[in-house]
PDB file of C-alpha atoms in Angstrom:
ATOM      1  CA  ARG D 167      41.848  65.448 -20.840  1.00  0.00           C
ATOM      2  CA  ASP D 168      41.464  62.262 -18.970  1.00  0.00           C
ATOM      3  CA  ILE D 169      43.867  61.870 -15.998  1.00  0.00           C
ATOM      4  CA  THR D 170      44.863  58.498 -17.209  1.00  0.00           C
ATOM      5  CA  GLU D 171      46.272  60.080 -20.465  1.00  0.00           C
ATOM      6  CA  THR D 172      48.832  62.017 -18.278  1.00  0.00           C
ATOM      7  CA  ALA D 173      52.504  61.144 -19.359  1.00  0.00           C
ATOM      8  CA  ALA D 174      53.865  60.741 -15.811  1.00  0.00           C
ATOM      9  CA  ALA D 175      57.530  60.649 -15.196  1.00  0.00           C
ATOM     10  CA  SER D 176      57.571  57.682 -12.891  1.00  0.00           C
ATOM     11  CA  PRO D 177      56.233  54.234 -12.940  1.00  0.00           C
ATOM     12  CA  LEU D 178      55.037  54.934  -9.574  1.00  0.00           C
ATOM     13  CA  CYS D 179      52.846  57.553 -10.922  1.00  0.00           C
ATOM     14  CA  ASP D 180      50.995  54.858 -13.158  1.00  0.00           C
ATOM     15  CA  VAL D 181      50.282  53.044  -9.943  1.00  0.00           C
ATOM     16  CA  VAL D 182      48.868  56.187  -8.263  1.00  0.00           C
ATOM     17  CA  ILE D 183      46.494  56.952 -11.387  1.00  0.00           C
ATOM     18  CA  PHE D 184      45.560  53.240 -11.319  1.00  0.00           C
ATOM     19  CA  TYR D 185      44.574  53.215  -7.635  1.00  0.00           C
ATOM     20  CA  LEU D 186      43.370  56.736  -7.149  1.00  0.00           C
ATOM     21  CA  SER D 187      41.370  57.231 -10.511  1.00  0.00           C
ATOM     22  CA  PRO D 188      38.089  56.002  -8.705  1.00  0.00           C
ATOM     23  CA  CYS D 189      38.746  58.790  -6.187  1.00  0.00           C
ATOM     24  CA  GLU D 190      38.520  61.542  -8.673  1.00  0.00           C
ATOM     25  CA  GLY D 191      34.780  62.273  -8.181  1.00  0.00           C
ATOM     26  CA  PHE D 192      35.395  62.709  -4.385  1.00  0.00           C
ATOM     27  CA  ILE D 193      38.497  64.835  -4.731  1.00  0.00           C
ATOM     28  CA  LYS D 194      36.503  67.174  -6.951  1.00  0.00           C
ATOM     29  CA  GLY D 195      33.778  67.540  -4.178  1.00  0.00           C
ATOM     30  CA  GLY D 196      31.545  64.220  -4.201  1.00  0.00           C
ATOM     31  CA  ALA D 197      29.972  63.370  -0.989  1.00  0.00           C
ATOM     32  CA  ASP D 198      31.777  60.178   0.013  1.00  0.00           C
ATOM     33  CA  PRO D 199      34.562  58.339  -1.838  1.00  0.00           C
ATOM     34  CA  ALA D 200      33.516  54.961  -3.834  1.00  0.00           C
ATOM     35  CA  PRO D 201      34.457  51.746  -2.135  1.00  0.00           C
ATOM     36  CA  GLU D 202      36.886  51.194  -4.970  1.00  0.00           C
ATOM     37  CA  CYS D 203      38.479  54.599  -4.227  1.00  0.00           C
ATOM     38  CA  CYS D 204      39.116  53.396  -0.565  1.00  0.00           C
ATOM     39  CA  VAL D 205      40.464  50.110  -1.620  1.00  0.00           C
ATOM     40  CA  GLY D 206      42.795  51.576  -4.107  1.00  0.00           C
ATOM     41  CA  ALA D 207      43.809  54.327  -1.511  1.00  0.00           C
ATOM     42  CA  LYS D 208      44.728  51.642   1.093  1.00  0.00           C
ATOM     43  CA  ARG D 209      46.570  49.567  -1.586  1.00  0.00           C
ATOM     44  CA  LEU D 210      48.547  52.438  -2.493  1.00  0.00           C
ATOM     45  CA  ILE D 211      49.560  53.342   1.073  1.00  0.00           C
ATOM     46  CA  ASP D 212      50.384  49.674   1.684  1.00  0.00           C
ATOM     47  CA  GLU D 213      52.983  49.892  -1.106  1.00  0.00           C
ATOM     48  CA  LEU D 214      54.762  52.888   0.165  1.00  0.00           C
ATOM     49  CA  LYS D 215      57.526  51.344   2.196  1.00  0.00           C
ATOM     50  CA  ALA D 216      60.145  54.016   1.994  1.00  0.00           C
ATOM     51  CA  LYS D 217      59.935  57.691   2.529  1.00  0.00           C
ATOM     52  CA  GLU D 218      61.264  58.253  -0.981  1.00  0.00           C
ATOM     53  CA  ASP D 219      58.117  56.409  -2.163  1.00  0.00           C
ATOM     54  CA  ARG D 220      55.826  58.716  -0.281  1.00  0.00           C
ATOM     55  CA  ILE D 221      57.791  61.729  -1.949  1.00  0.00           C
ATOM     56  CA  GLU D 222      57.357  60.353  -5.213  1.00  0.00           C
ATOM     57  CA  VAL D 223      53.612  59.800  -4.840  1.00  0.00           C
ATOM     58  CA  CYS D 224      53.234  63.139  -3.213  1.00  0.00           C
ATOM     59  CA  LEU D 225      54.856  64.885  -6.569  1.00  0.00           C
ATOM     60  CA  CYS D 226      52.820  62.689  -8.751  1.00  0.00           C
ATOM     61  CA  ILE D 227      49.518  63.738  -6.873  1.00  0.00           C
ATOM     62  CA  LYS D 228      50.782  67.328  -7.013  1.00  0.00           C
ATOM     63  CA  ALA D 229      51.302  67.065 -10.949  1.00  0.00           C
ATOM     64  CA  LEU D 230      47.971  65.321 -11.419  1.00  0.00           C
ATOM     65  CA  LEU D 231      45.473  67.322  -9.318  1.00  0.00           C
ATOM     66  CA  PRO D 232      45.481  70.534 -11.413  1.00  0.00           C
ATOM     67  CA  GLN D 233      44.628  68.383 -14.312  1.00  0.00           C
ATOM     68  CA  LEU D 234      41.292  67.516 -12.796  1.00  0.00           C
ATOM     69  CA  GLY D 235      40.232  71.130 -12.770  1.00  0.00           C
ATOM     70  CA  PRO D 236      38.785  72.701  -9.705  1.00  0.00           C
ATOM     71  CA  PHE D 237      39.525  70.728  -6.528  1.00  0.00           C
ATOM     72  CA  ASP D 238      39.756  71.340  -2.820  1.00  0.00           C
ATOM     73  CA  PRO D 239      43.293  70.254  -1.558  1.00  0.00           C
ATOM     74  CA  ASN D 240      41.819  69.523   1.779  1.00  0.00           C
ATOM     75  CA  ARG D 241      39.804  66.437   0.213  1.00  0.00           C
ATOM     76  CA  VAL D 242      43.263  64.592  -0.100  1.00  0.00           C
ATOM     77  CA  PRO D 243      43.578  64.137   3.854  1.00  0.00           C
ATOM     78  CA  LEU D 244      39.757  63.860   4.026  1.00  0.00           C
ATOM     79  CA  LEU D 245      40.001  60.856   1.793  1.00  0.00           C
ATOM     80  CA  GLY D 246      42.355  59.230   4.294  1.00  0.00           C
ATOM     81  CA  GLN D 247      39.792  60.110   7.080  1.00  0.00           C
ATOM     82  CA  LYS D 248      36.760  58.819   5.131  1.00  0.00           C
ATOM     83  CA  CYS D 249      38.523  55.577   4.097  1.00  0.00           C
ATOM     84  CA  GLY D 250      40.004  55.016   7.569  1.00  0.00           C
ATOM     85  CA  ILE D 251      43.709  55.091   6.562  1.00  0.00           C
ATOM     86  CA  LYS D 252      46.210  56.357   8.915  1.00  0.00           C
ATOM     87  CA  ASN D 253      49.167  58.469   7.748  1.00  0.00           C
ATOM     88  CA  PHE D 254      47.506  59.371   4.539  1.00  0.00           C
ATOM     89  CA  PHE D 255      48.715  62.464   2.637  1.00  0.00           C
ATOM     90  CA  PRO D 256      48.273  65.863   3.957  1.00  0.00           C
ATOM     91  CA  PRO D 257      46.641  68.709   1.718  1.00  0.00           C
ATOM     92  CA  ILE D 258      48.537  68.713  -1.417  1.00  0.00           C
ATOM     93  CA  THR D 259      48.575  71.929  -3.358  1.00  0.00           C
ATOM     94  CA  PRO D 260      51.079  73.377  -6.107  1.00  0.00           C
ATOM     95  CA  ALA D 261      52.943  75.016  -3.255  1.00  0.00           C
ATOM     96  CA  THR D 262      53.194  71.710  -0.997  1.00  0.00           C
ATOM     97  CA  ASP D 263      56.815  70.561  -0.423  1.00  0.00           C
ATOM     98  CA  CYS D 264      56.796  66.968  -0.899  1.00  0.00           C
ATOM     99  CA  SER D 265      60.061  66.291   0.711  1.00  0.00           C
ATOM    100  CA  LYS D 266      58.632  66.921   4.162  1.00  0.00           C
TER     101      LYS D 266
END
């Protein structure tokens, strides 16, 4: 199933899918994120003003990641490092508490 077909609960989730879909290859283990991935990830972080927004995006990523198939949760913060984004997300797994 394509990640974009996921019926997500929030409009913010649609934004997450839009910005982070070019990152799918990297999250699944690709060598480096595509330039479009870094652009999208930066825009996503720029749009998150409130803590509630970050929580919502975290919940969204948490719901979407398992649908990608096998992935390494440590690729999420690595994405922030590779794209030069401060305060990106921590490793997100099904056990992650997004409220923190």
